[in-house]
Short mmCIF file of C-alpha atoms and ligand atoms in Angstrom, two decimals:
data_model
loop_
_atom_site.label_atom_id
_atom_site.label_comp_id
_atom_site.label_asym_id
_atom_site.label_seq_id
_atom_site.Cartn_x
_atom_site.Cartn_y
_atom_site.Cartn_z
CA MET Y 910 27.78 36.32 2.15
CA ALA Y 911 30.20 33.84 2.47
CA PRO Y 912 30.27 30.49 1.86
CA ARG Y 913 29.00 28.72 5.22
CA ALA Y 914 31.80 26.30 4.84
CA GLN Y 915 34.26 28.64 6.08
CA ARG Y 916 32.15 29.20 8.89
CA LEU Y 917 32.08 25.94 10.06
CA ARG Y 918 34.34 25.04 12.79
CA PRO Y 919 36.68 22.10 12.51
CA ALA Y 920 35.49 20.53 15.98
CA ALA Y 921 31.81 20.78 14.86
CA ALA Y 922 33.11 19.14 11.10
CA PHE Y 923 34.43 16.15 13.18
CA VAL Y 924 31.16 15.18 14.70
CA LEU Y 925 29.36 15.65 11.16
CA LEU Y 926 31.84 12.83 10.21
CA PRO Y 927 30.03 11.25 7.60
CA LEU Y 928 27.93 7.59 7.56
CA PHE Y 929 28.09 8.02 3.80
CA PHE Y 930 31.56 6.36 4.38
CA LEU Y 931 30.49 3.28 6.52
CA SER Y 932 28.39 2.22 3.56
CA VAL Y 933 30.08 3.51 0.21
CA ALA Y 934 33.84 3.78 0.94
CA ARG Y 935 34.83 0.90 3.33
CA PRO Y 936 33.44 -2.22 1.73
CA ALA Y 937 35.71 -5.25 2.45
CA PHE Y 938 38.51 -5.47 0.45
CA SER Y 939 37.21 -7.32 -2.57
CA GLY Y 940 39.19 -6.62 -5.90
CA ARG Y 941 42.20 -6.98 -7.64
CA TYR Y 942 43.78 -3.75 -6.65
CA SER Y 943 45.19 -3.02 -3.31
CA PRO Y 944 45.60 0.43 -1.74
CA THR Y 945 49.28 0.78 -2.58
CA TRP Y 946 50.71 2.64 -5.74
CA ALA Y 947 52.75 -0.90 -6.49
CA SER Y 948 49.00 -2.16 -6.74
CA LEU Y 949 47.50 0.43 -8.23
CA ASP Y 950 50.02 1.17 -11.00
CA SER Y 951 50.10 -2.10 -12.30
CA ARG Y 952 46.55 -1.58 -13.64
CA PRO Y 953 46.73 -1.28 -17.70
CA LEU Y 954 45.34 2.07 -18.64
CA PRO Y 955 41.48 1.77 -20.43
CA GLY Y 956 42.82 1.95 -24.23
CA TRP Y 957 39.93 4.53 -25.21
CA PHE Y 958 42.51 6.97 -23.52
CA ASP Y 959 45.43 6.53 -25.68
CA GLU Y 960 43.33 6.16 -29.02
CA ALA Y 961 41.35 9.14 -28.20
CA LYS Y 962 44.44 11.46 -28.47
CA VAL Y 963 42.27 15.10 -28.56
CA GLY Y 964 40.41 16.52 -25.76
CA ILE Y 965 39.12 19.85 -24.81
CA PHE Y 966 39.52 20.92 -21.13
CA VAL Y 967 37.05 23.74 -19.46
CA HIS Y 968 37.83 25.80 -16.33
CA TRP Y 969 34.59 27.45 -15.54
CA GLY Y 970 33.52 28.45 -11.86
CA VAL Y 971 32.98 31.67 -10.00
CA PHE Y 972 36.55 33.28 -10.95
CA ALA Y 973 34.76 33.83 -14.69
CA VAL Y 974 32.80 36.47 -12.44
CA PRO Y 975 35.70 38.68 -11.82
CA ALA Y 976 37.08 37.74 -15.18
CA TRP Y 977 40.58 39.30 -14.43
CA GLY Y 978 44.11 38.00 -14.06
CA SER Y 979 43.29 34.71 -14.44
CA GLU Y 980 41.47 31.82 -12.42
CA TRP Y 981 43.60 32.36 -9.36
CA PHE Y 982 41.86 35.63 -8.99
CA TRP Y 983 41.03 34.86 -5.25
CA TRP Y 984 44.42 33.85 -4.08
CA HIS Y 985 46.12 36.64 -5.23
CA TRP Y 986 43.55 38.82 -4.11
CA ARG Y 987 44.18 37.50 -0.67
CA GLY Y 988 47.91 37.36 -1.19
CA GLU Y 989 51.04 39.23 -3.02
CA HIS Y 990 49.19 40.95 -5.47
CA LYS Y 991 46.33 42.39 -2.65
CA ILE Y 992 47.06 46.26 -3.96
CA ASP Y 993 46.42 45.51 -7.42
CA PHE Y 994 43.08 43.40 -6.64
CA ASP Y 995 41.26 45.70 -4.12
CA LEU Y 996 41.82 48.26 -6.85
CA PHE Y 997 40.19 46.36 -9.38
CA VAL Y 998 37.26 45.07 -7.35
CA ARG Y 999 36.85 48.91 -5.54
CA SER Y 1000 36.85 50.18 -9.61
CA ARG Y 1001 34.24 47.27 -10.91
CA PHE Y 1002 31.77 46.13 -7.88
CA PRO Y 1003 29.74 47.85 -4.69
CA PRO Y 1004 32.03 48.78 -1.88
CA GLY Y 1005 32.56 45.64 0.46
CA THR Y 1006 32.23 42.85 -2.32
CA SER Y 1007 33.87 39.83 -1.04
CA TYR Y 1008 34.83 36.88 -3.11
CA ALA Y 1009 31.37 34.93 -2.32
CA ASP Y 1010 29.57 37.96 -3.73
CA PHE Y 1011 30.71 36.98 -6.96
CA ALA Y 1012 28.75 33.75 -7.13
CA PRO Y 1013 25.00 34.87 -7.33
CA GLN Y 1014 26.62 36.78 -10.36
CA PHE Y 1015 27.89 33.35 -12.27
CA THR Y 1016 24.43 32.82 -13.79
CA ALA Y 1017 25.54 30.79 -16.95
CA ARG Y 1018 22.12 32.02 -18.28
CA ASP Y 1019 23.89 31.59 -21.74
CA PHE Y 1020 25.18 28.39 -21.07
CA GLN Y 1021 23.67 25.68 -23.93
CA PRO Y 1022 25.28 22.45 -23.31
CA HIS Y 1023 24.17 20.84 -26.46
CA ALA Y 1024 25.56 23.66 -28.13
CA TRP Y 1025 29.15 23.35 -26.46
CA ALA Y 1026 28.53 19.30 -27.04
CA ARG Y 1027 28.53 19.90 -30.78
CA LEU Y 1028 31.26 22.54 -31.07
CA PHE Y 1029 33.62 20.08 -28.90
CA GLN Y 1030 32.71 17.62 -31.67
CA GLU Y 1031 33.29 19.78 -34.77
CA ALA Y 1032 36.76 20.81 -32.62
CA GLY Y 1033 37.47 16.89 -33.28
CA ALA Y 1034 37.43 16.45 -29.55
CA ARG Y 1035 37.01 12.64 -28.50
CA TYR Y 1036 36.83 13.65 -24.72
CA VAL Y 1037 36.06 16.89 -22.40
CA VAL Y 1038 37.34 17.99 -18.88
CA LEU Y 1039 35.31 20.42 -17.13
CA THR Y 1040 36.33 21.70 -13.65
CA ALA Y 1041 33.89 20.33 -11.32
CA LYS Y 1042 35.24 22.02 -8.70
CA HIS Y 1043 38.45 24.43 -8.71
CA HIS Y 1044 40.86 25.97 -5.84
CA GLU Y 1045 38.30 28.27 -4.90
CA GLY Y 1046 36.18 25.34 -3.63
CA PHE Y 1047 33.15 25.94 -5.75
CA THR Y 1048 31.46 23.42 -6.55
CA ASN Y 1049 29.70 23.28 -10.29
CA TRP Y 1050 27.02 20.22 -9.17
CA GLY Y 1051 24.81 19.89 -5.97
CA SER Y 1052 27.20 18.48 -3.84
CA PRO Y 1053 25.76 17.68 -0.37
CA VAL Y 1054 29.06 18.88 1.60
CA SER Y 1055 29.28 22.08 -0.09
CA TRP Y 1056 26.92 24.20 1.66
CA ASN Y 1057 25.75 26.86 -0.25
CA TRP Y 1058 28.86 27.28 -2.16
CA ASN Y 1059 27.79 25.03 -5.19
CA SER Y 1060 25.67 25.76 -8.94
CA MET Y 1061 22.40 24.48 -7.32
CA ASP Y 1062 22.38 26.83 -4.09
CA THR Y 1063 23.71 30.06 -6.33
CA GLY Y 1064 24.72 31.56 -9.30
CA PRO Y 1065 23.39 29.22 -11.80
CA HIS Y 1066 21.05 27.24 -10.08
CA ARG Y 1067 21.83 24.32 -12.16
CA ASP Y 1068 23.58 21.31 -12.39
CA LEU Y 1069 26.20 22.05 -14.54
CA VAL Y 1070 28.41 18.97 -14.49
CA GLY Y 1071 25.24 17.13 -15.07
CA GLU Y 1072 23.82 18.71 -18.03
CA LEU Y 1073 27.62 19.20 -19.74
CA GLY Y 1074 27.79 15.56 -19.00
CA ALA Y 1075 24.52 14.58 -20.66
CA ALA Y 1076 24.91 16.33 -23.88
CA LEU Y 1077 28.41 14.93 -24.21
CA THR Y 1078 27.11 11.30 -23.88
CA GLU Y 1079 24.50 11.89 -26.61
CA ARG Y 1080 27.45 12.46 -28.94
CA ASN Y 1081 29.55 9.68 -27.72
CA ILE Y 1082 31.82 12.09 -26.32
CA HIS Y 1083 34.11 11.00 -23.41
CA TYR Y 1084 33.73 12.80 -20.14
CA GLY Y 1085 36.38 14.08 -17.62
CA LEU Y 1086 35.82 15.54 -14.56
CA TYR Y 1087 38.83 17.90 -12.99
CA HIS Y 1088 39.01 17.48 -9.54
CA SER Y 1089 40.92 20.06 -6.97
CA MET Y 1090 41.81 18.01 -3.79
CA TYR Y 1091 42.79 21.21 -2.03
CA GLU Y 1092 40.47 24.47 -1.26
CA TRP Y 1093 42.58 27.19 -0.79
CA PHE Y 1094 40.48 29.09 2.06
CA ASN Y 1095 38.55 25.93 3.49
CA PRO Y 1096 38.98 26.35 7.57
CA LEU Y 1097 38.92 22.50 7.50
CA TYR Y 1098 41.84 22.52 4.91
CA LEU Y 1099 43.61 25.56 6.92
CA ALA Y 1100 43.14 23.55 9.96
CA ASP Y 1101 44.54 20.30 8.91
CA LYS Y 1102 47.73 22.25 7.33
CA LYS Y 1103 48.53 24.22 10.62
CA ALA Y 1104 48.42 20.66 12.30
CA GLY Y 1105 50.92 19.47 9.56
CA PHE Y 1106 48.53 17.30 7.86
CA LYS Y 1107 48.21 14.99 10.68
CA THR Y 1108 44.57 15.73 11.24
CA GLN Y 1109 42.13 14.89 7.86
CA TYR Y 1110 38.94 17.07 9.10
CA PHE Y 1111 39.11 18.15 5.17
CA VAL Y 1112 39.65 15.44 3.73
CA LEU Y 1113 36.93 13.32 5.42
CA GLU Y 1114 34.48 15.95 5.37
CA LYS Y 1115 34.79 17.49 1.92
CA THR Y 1116 37.39 15.81 -0.56
CA LEU Y 1117 36.69 12.05 -0.54
CA PRO Y 1118 32.74 12.37 -0.23
CA GLU Y 1119 33.03 14.97 -2.90
CA LEU Y 1120 34.96 12.37 -5.07
CA TYR Y 1121 32.92 9.84 -4.41
CA ASP Y 1122 29.62 11.64 -5.07
CA LEU Y 1123 31.05 12.51 -8.43
CA VAL Y 1124 31.82 9.29 -9.46
CA SER Y 1125 28.79 7.68 -8.31
CA ARG Y 1126 26.37 10.22 -9.96
CA TYR Y 1127 28.21 11.30 -13.08
CA LYS Y 1128 30.13 8.20 -13.77
CA PRO Y 1129 32.94 10.25 -15.54
CA ASP Y 1130 35.68 8.69 -17.73
CA ILE Y 1131 38.26 10.53 -16.17
CA ILE Y 1132 39.27 11.98 -12.82
CA TRP Y 1133 41.89 14.77 -13.74
CA SER Y 1134 43.06 15.40 -10.19
CA ASP Y 1135 45.07 18.67 -9.18
CA GLY Y 1136 45.31 20.83 -6.01
CA ASP Y 1137 47.25 17.89 -4.07
CA TRP Y 1138 50.54 19.12 -3.98
CA GLU Y 1139 50.72 20.60 -0.38
CA ALA Y 1140 50.18 17.31 1.11
CA PRO Y 1141 51.28 13.77 1.27
CA ASP Y 1142 48.84 11.25 -0.87
CA THR Y 1143 48.61 9.71 2.79
CA TYR Y 1144 46.87 12.75 3.79
CA TRP Y 1145 44.69 12.70 0.80
CA ASN Y 1146 43.96 8.98 1.55
CA SER Y 1147 44.36 8.81 -2.28
CA THR Y 1148 45.43 5.21 -2.54
CA SER Y 1149 42.25 3.90 -0.92
CA PHE Y 1150 39.96 6.16 -3.27
CA LEU Y 1151 41.50 5.00 -6.21
CA ALA Y 1152 41.27 1.21 -5.06
CA TRP Y 1153 37.53 1.75 -4.53
CA LEU Y 1154 37.30 3.39 -8.29
CA TYR Y 1155 39.32 0.62 -9.76
CA ASN Y 1156 38.00 -2.41 -7.76
CA GLU Y 1157 34.28 -1.19 -7.35
CA SER Y 1158 33.08 2.15 -8.21
CA PRO Y 1159 30.40 1.90 -11.70
CA VAL Y 1160 33.74 3.37 -13.79
CA LYS Y 1161 35.89 0.40 -12.62
CA ASP Y 1162 36.57 -0.65 -16.07
CA THR Y 1163 37.04 2.60 -17.94
CA VAL Y 1164 37.93 5.15 -15.76
CA VAL Y 1165 41.26 6.55 -16.12
CA VAL Y 1166 42.88 8.93 -14.02
CA ASN Y 1167 46.04 11.17 -13.98
CA ASP Y 1168 48.93 11.62 -11.77
CA ARG Y 1169 48.23 14.56 -9.45
CA TRP Y 1170 47.73 12.68 -5.57
CA GLY Y 1171 49.98 14.09 -3.37
CA ILE Y 1172 53.35 15.68 -2.61
CA ASN Y 1173 55.78 13.08 -5.49
CA CYS Y 1174 53.04 11.70 -7.28
CA SER Y 1175 53.28 13.82 -10.27
CA CYS Y 1176 55.08 12.11 -13.45
CA ARG Y 1177 55.58 9.17 -11.13
CA HIS Y 1178 52.09 7.51 -10.07
CA GLY Y 1179 48.70 7.13 -11.18
CA GLY Y 1180 47.17 6.57 -14.61
CA PHE Y 1181 48.54 8.77 -17.45
CA TYR Y 1182 50.91 11.39 -16.59
CA ASN Y 1183 50.56 14.94 -16.67
CA CYS Y 1184 53.78 16.03 -14.87
CA ALA Y 1185 53.79 19.55 -14.72
CA ASP Y 1186 51.14 21.98 -16.79
CA LYS Y 1187 52.35 22.48 -20.30
CA TYR Y 1188 54.60 19.61 -19.83
CA LYS Y 1189 57.10 18.80 -22.89
CA PRO Y 1190 59.34 16.04 -22.86
CA GLY Y 1191 62.09 16.05 -24.90
CA THR Y 1192 62.45 12.42 -25.98
CA LEU Y 1193 59.33 9.80 -26.14
CA PRO Y 1194 58.50 8.61 -22.78
CA THR Y 1195 58.08 5.28 -21.48
CA HIS Y 1196 54.23 5.93 -19.76
CA LYS Y 1197 51.53 7.23 -21.16
CA TRP Y 1198 51.23 11.07 -20.73
CA GLU Y 1199 48.95 14.12 -21.65
CA MET Y 1200 50.04 17.54 -22.56
CA CYS Y 1201 47.48 20.23 -21.36
CA SER Y 1202 47.80 23.61 -22.45
CA SER Y 1203 45.18 26.68 -23.19
CA ILE Y 1204 44.44 28.89 -26.24
CA ASP Y 1205 44.54 31.84 -23.71
CA ARG Y 1206 48.73 31.49 -22.38
CA ARG Y 1207 48.00 33.44 -19.90
CA SER Y 1208 44.88 32.15 -17.98
CA TRP Y 1209 42.83 28.97 -18.00
CA GLY Y 1210 39.79 30.66 -16.96
CA TYR Y 1211 37.93 33.41 -18.66
CA ARG Y 1212 39.35 36.78 -18.64
CA SER Y 1213 37.66 39.32 -19.97
CA ASP Y 1214 41.27 41.92 -20.83
CA MET Y 1215 43.00 39.03 -23.18
CA GLN Y 1216 44.39 40.33 -26.16
CA MET Y 1217 44.80 38.76 -29.23
CA ASP Y 1218 48.94 38.35 -29.09
CA GLU Y 1219 48.06 36.82 -25.94
CA LEU Y 1220 46.03 33.86 -27.51
CA MET Y 1221 47.26 30.62 -29.42
CA ASP Y 1222 46.91 30.83 -33.02
CA ALA Y 1223 45.99 27.85 -35.18
CA SER Y 1224 49.03 27.23 -36.41
CA SER Y 1225 50.62 26.86 -32.97
CA ILE Y 1226 47.94 24.76 -31.77
CA ILE Y 1227 48.21 22.39 -34.62
CA LYS Y 1228 51.89 22.00 -34.33
CA GLU Y 1229 51.47 21.63 -30.22
CA LEU Y 1230 48.94 18.80 -31.14
CA VAL Y 1231 51.34 17.22 -33.70
CA SER Y 1232 54.63 16.99 -31.64
CA THR Y 1233 52.34 15.50 -28.55
CA VAL Y 1234 51.09 13.06 -29.96
CA SER Y 1235 54.29 12.20 -32.08
CA TYR Y 1236 55.84 11.78 -28.26
CA GLY Y 1237 52.49 9.60 -27.84
CA GLY Y 1238 51.08 12.26 -25.63
CA ASN Y 1239 47.43 13.20 -25.80
CA TYR Y 1240 46.71 16.63 -25.91
CA LEU Y 1241 43.73 18.57 -23.82
CA LEU Y 1242 43.10 22.19 -24.99
CA ASN Y 1243 41.86 24.33 -23.18
CA ILE Y 1244 39.26 27.56 -23.42
CA GLY Y 1245 37.66 29.11 -20.64
CA PRO Y 1246 33.72 30.20 -20.74
CA THR Y 1247 32.42 33.28 -19.39
CA LYS Y 1248 30.20 33.73 -16.41
CA GLU Y 1249 26.97 33.66 -18.90
CA GLY Y 1250 28.26 30.39 -20.18
CA VAL Y 1251 29.50 31.77 -23.63
CA ILE Y 1252 32.65 30.50 -25.50
CA ALA Y 1253 34.10 33.53 -26.63
CA PRO Y 1254 34.32 33.35 -30.59
CA ILE Y 1255 37.65 33.78 -30.67
CA PHE Y 1256 37.87 30.43 -29.08
CA GLN Y 1257 35.13 28.94 -31.32
CA GLU Y 1258 37.20 29.90 -34.28
CA ARG Y 1259 40.67 28.37 -32.97
CA LEU Y 1260 38.91 25.09 -31.78
CA LEU Y 1261 37.03 25.45 -35.24
CA ALA Y 1262 39.91 25.33 -37.56
CA LEU Y 1263 41.64 22.42 -35.07
CA GLY Y 1264 38.66 20.68 -36.12
CA LYS Y 1265 38.88 21.33 -39.41
CA TRP Y 1266 42.32 20.34 -39.92
CA LEU Y 1267 41.62 16.80 -37.83
CA ASN Y 1268 38.69 16.77 -40.60
CA ILE Y 1269 41.13 15.28 -43.07
CA ASN Y 1270 44.50 14.43 -41.07
CA GLY Y 1271 42.77 13.04 -38.25
CA GLU Y 1272 43.91 9.36 -39.73
CA ALA Y 1273 47.52 10.09 -38.69
CA ILE Y 1274 46.59 11.51 -35.09
CA TYR Y 1275 43.57 9.03 -33.65
CA GLU Y 1276 44.64 5.44 -32.87
CA SER Y 1277 48.00 6.13 -33.84
CA LYS Y 1278 50.78 5.04 -32.21
CA PRO Y 1279 54.55 6.90 -32.07
CA TRP Y 1280 56.83 5.72 -34.36
CA LYS Y 1281 60.36 4.60 -33.66
CA VAL Y 1282 61.36 7.76 -34.63
CA GLN Y 1283 59.77 11.04 -33.60
CA THR Y 1284 60.79 13.78 -35.68
CA GLU Y 1285 63.82 14.60 -38.04
CA ASN Y 1286 64.61 18.13 -40.25
CA VAL Y 1287 66.17 17.30 -43.84
CA THR Y 1288 64.46 19.49 -45.74
CA THR Y 1289 62.01 20.36 -43.21
CA LYS Y 1290 60.86 19.95 -39.85
CA ILE Y 1291 58.81 16.18 -40.15
CA TRP Y 1292 56.95 14.57 -37.19
CA TYR Y 1293 56.15 10.97 -37.22
CA THR Y 1294 53.20 8.83 -36.26
CA SER Y 1295 52.19 5.65 -37.05
CA LYS Y 1296 49.71 2.56 -37.56
CA ALA Y 1297 51.09 -0.92 -38.46
CA ALA Y 1298 53.24 -0.61 -41.73
CA THR Y 1299 51.62 2.60 -42.31
CA VAL Y 1300 54.04 5.92 -41.74
CA TYR Y 1301 52.50 9.41 -41.52
CA ALA Y 1302 55.17 12.20 -41.83
CA ILE Y 1303 53.39 15.97 -40.90
CA PHE Y 1304 55.33 18.98 -41.92
CA PHE Y 1305 54.44 22.61 -41.47
CA ILE Y 1306 56.50 24.73 -44.00
CA TRP Y 1307 56.06 23.44 -47.90
CA PRO Y 1308 59.68 23.12 -49.46
CA GLN Y 1309 60.19 25.75 -52.22
CA ASP Y 1310 60.51 23.17 -54.76
CA ASN Y 1311 57.80 20.79 -54.03
CA VAL Y 1312 60.27 17.90 -53.16
CA LEU Y 1313 60.73 16.86 -49.36
CA ASN Y 1314 63.42 14.19 -48.55
CA LEU Y 1315 62.74 12.03 -45.75
CA SER Y 1316 65.78 10.15 -44.29
CA SER Y 1317 64.10 8.14 -41.65
CA PRO Y 1318 61.77 5.70 -43.19
CA ASP Y 1319 62.92 2.37 -44.80
CA PHE Y 1320 61.03 2.43 -47.93
CA THR Y 1321 62.86 -1.04 -49.57
CA ALA Y 1322 59.03 -2.47 -49.73
CA GLY Y 1323 57.54 0.75 -50.37
CA LYS Y 1324 54.02 0.58 -51.66
CA GLN Y 1325 52.34 4.25 -52.05
CA VAL Y 1326 52.74 7.91 -51.00
CA THR Y 1327 49.97 9.85 -50.97
CA MET Y 1328 48.97 13.51 -49.05
CA LEU Y 1329 45.87 12.80 -47.13
CA GLY Y 1330 42.94 15.37 -48.43
CA PHE Y 1331 44.41 15.21 -51.70
CA PRO Y 1332 43.06 12.71 -54.40
CA GLU Y 1333 46.60 11.67 -56.36
CA SER Y 1334 49.15 9.44 -55.44
CA LEU Y 1335 52.43 11.50 -55.15
CA LYS Y 1336 55.58 10.64 -57.14
CA TRP Y 1337 58.38 9.68 -54.76
CA GLN Y 1338 62.09 7.85 -55.35
CA TRP Y 1339 63.48 5.48 -52.89
CA THR Y 1340 67.15 5.25 -52.72
CA PRO Y 1341 68.81 3.34 -50.24
CA GLY Y 1342 71.54 5.42 -48.26
CA LYS Y 1343 69.90 8.65 -49.58
CA GLY Y 1344 66.58 8.02 -48.27
CA LEU Y 1345 63.09 8.82 -49.52
CA GLN Y 1346 62.43 11.45 -51.93
CA VAL Y 1347 58.65 12.71 -52.32
CA ARG Y 1348 57.41 14.88 -55.18
CA LEU Y 1349 54.57 17.39 -53.84
CA PRO Y 1350 51.62 18.32 -55.76
CA SER Y 1351 52.80 21.40 -57.62
CA THR Y 1352 49.52 23.15 -57.59
CA VAL Y 1353 47.77 26.42 -56.62
CA PRO Y 1354 47.84 26.39 -53.46
CA SER Y 1355 44.04 27.36 -53.08
CA ILE Y 1356 43.47 23.88 -54.71
CA LEU Y 1357 44.58 22.36 -51.57
CA PRO Y 1358 42.38 21.56 -48.73
CA LEU Y 1359 43.98 23.37 -46.13
CA GLN Y 1360 46.84 25.50 -44.74
CA ASN Y 1361 49.30 24.86 -41.63
CA ALA Y 1362 50.13 21.55 -41.87
CA TRP Y 1363 50.12 18.63 -44.29
CA THR Y 1364 50.53 14.55 -43.77
CA LEU Y 1365 52.51 12.30 -45.92
CA LYS Y 1366 50.90 8.62 -45.83
CA LEU Y 1367 53.66 6.17 -46.40
CA VAL Y 1368 52.24 2.79 -46.82
CA GLY Y 1369 54.70 0.38 -46.89
CA VAL Y 1370 57.25 0.82 -44.71
CA GLU Y 1371 59.71 -1.56 -43.11
C1 NAG C 2715 41.80 6.56 4.86
O1 NAG C 2715 43.33 5.78 4.81
C2 NAG C 2715 43.51 5.19 6.03
C3 NAG C 2715 44.62 4.02 5.73
O2 NAG C 2715 44.55 3.70 4.50
C4 NAG C 2715 42.35 4.29 6.43
O3 NAG C 2715 42.43 3.39 7.54
C5 NAG C 2715 40.69 4.72 6.10
O4 NAG C 2715 39.87 3.58 6.46
C6 NAG C 2715 40.99 5.19 5.37
N1 NAG C 2715 39.61 6.66 5.43
C7 NAG C 2715 38.60 6.92 3.90
C8 NAG C 2715 37.62 7.38 4.40
O5 NAG C 2715 39.14 6.23 3.16
C1 NAG C 2716 59.61 13.95 -2.31
O1 NAG C 2716 60.46 13.45 -3.04
C2 NAG C 2716 62.14 14.14 -2.61
C3 NAG C 2716 63.33 13.59 -3.23
O2 NAG C 2716 62.95 12.28 -3.67
C4 NAG C 2716 62.16 13.79 -1.12
O3 NAG C 2716 63.01 14.31 -0.26
C5 NAG C 2716 60.62 13.83 -0.21
O4 NAG C 2716 61.07 13.45 1.24
C6 NAG C 2716 59.71 13.60 -0.92
N1 NAG C 2716 58.17 13.99 0.02
C7 NAG C 2716 57.38 13.20 0.26
C8 NAG C 2716 56.76 13.51 1.55
O5 NAG C 2716 57.10 11.72 0.23
C1 NAG C 2717 65.39 22.41 -40.14
O1 NAG C 2717 66.52 22.43 -40.57
C2 NAG C 2717 67.01 23.71 -41.27
C3 NAG C 2717 68.19 23.66 -42.17
O2 NAG C 2717 68.84 22.56 -41.90
C4 NAG C 2717 66.74 25.30 -40.31
O3 NAG C 2717 67.06 26.32 -41.41
C5 NAG C 2717 65.35 25.15 -39.77
O4 NAG C 2717 65.25 26.07 -38.55
C6 NAG C 2717 65.06 23.58 -39.09
N1 NAG C 2717 63.88 23.85 -38.32
C7 NAG C 2717 63.75 23.17 -37.40
C8 NAG C 2717 62.36 23.46 -36.79
O5 NAG C 2717 64.46 22.86 -36.53
C1 NAG C 2718 66.84 15.24 -51.51
O1 NAG C 2718 67.38 14.15 -52.25
C2 NAG C 2718 67.72 14.33 -53.78
C3 NAG C 2718 68.04 12.50 -53.82
O2 NAG C 2718 68.35 11.86 -53.04
C4 NAG C 2718 68.74 15.19 -53.38
O3 NAG C 2718 69.58 14.80 -54.46
C5 NAG C 2718 68.82 16.50 -52.97
O4 NAG C 2718 70.15 17.05 -52.68
C6 NAG C 2718 67.74 16.13 -51.47
N1 NAG C 2718 67.52 17.34 -50.98
C7 NAG C 2718 68.05 17.83 -49.49
C8 NAG C 2718 67.44 18.95 -49.34
O5 NAG C 2718 68.41 17.12 -49.19
#
């Protein structure tokens, strides 16, 4: 059965224009921020976000039912890869299956929000971002404007957004909601698009009511916006939503948002910047940013056919985290659960390896600031982070003679060098002009608490 939203005609929708807005979304202007980018961009980012550094991204939706290709399954099936996707569906599902027919099979029957929250905590995550709604339009909560295309009326018959939020809150993990502005095949959206985005049926009927509903119900710490790129922010009414969010909403003092609010907003407007997916700056950005990445390099949603060599290993995850934090970014690492709500053991293993590393080296990551130098490569590649006069130097290749030279720190007033997780302080020598030479522990490797990457803590850097 097709989602009913798809059968609704724009004219009918217009008549239904929600009364909701009259009471909630259009209060007299009363706040500090006006609905302009100049004003909204002047809001300081709530401090918790920069301190948190590490988050887990969860892509979960009806796309986990075919679990093939990527979370863009429906789009490819309807588009340029129609032949391959038709063949796939015919080989696995009854004749005449449509995308909407997948929804009842999105059962979430093994979804244990408390077990997920424990895993994310053990992974060292200080925040989690869940897809409340991806581009397919299916809402993982009982959105009153989604007709039956939501997780209460079909599939799980559960409030996935609410259940995960409650479990995370118990563990003091911040909760973010990913929300796609557009929906690939929603007829209201397609009508607006056809009208060159001069009409706003879809925005007024679907996007905005759902955004206000998500914030009011779940009080998220992050709105992670996406799917904005076909239309200008004026079509989405982004600035008036954000002014409400910052001035009036129940999360006005704590919420952070990203930068995907309409054409040309990315990397320019909003809260923290994502820029492109998997963005890697070459120099220290001047604005707070976040890098999102996925353990499955080829998909954000779960694919049942993923291969080992398509997955990031623990070492590449840690490297990405370290370089990101060194450049002042947060690291948001994605996993895609199955349609039953299982996080594949291979993803769990990767997350736990990250958590184990952070357990020892987290001091160099959480609440750290970028140092004046981000990276250098004398004996081996080093990434720096800092906390006041303490500088952390993280490296991935152990030098053969156990001696590590660092050229950037001025250690004239140096006090101590230690390696996180190793009990004794290390011998070091500071020679002005030549730099700092550190003798690493010469011990059997099994005594070292970890492999992959090590952190030197330099106390007393000028
Ligand atoms: C959308 O934005 C326009 C222009 O800023 C404003 O007049 C209108 O009231 C807004 N509508 C909603 C529902 O926010
Ligand atoms: C986006 O930016 C480009 C280049 O600055 C400009 O040509 C274009 O008109 C902008 N589009 C919108 C919708 O603002
Ligand atoms: C660091 O420098 C060494 C030698 O100068 C070089 O072999 C190595 O590839 C460099 N590593 C990186 C990550 O740039
Ligand atoms: C490390 O520093 C020491 C002392 O300054 C120097 O003798 C040695 O050549 C350096 N090694 C490298 C690889 O730069």
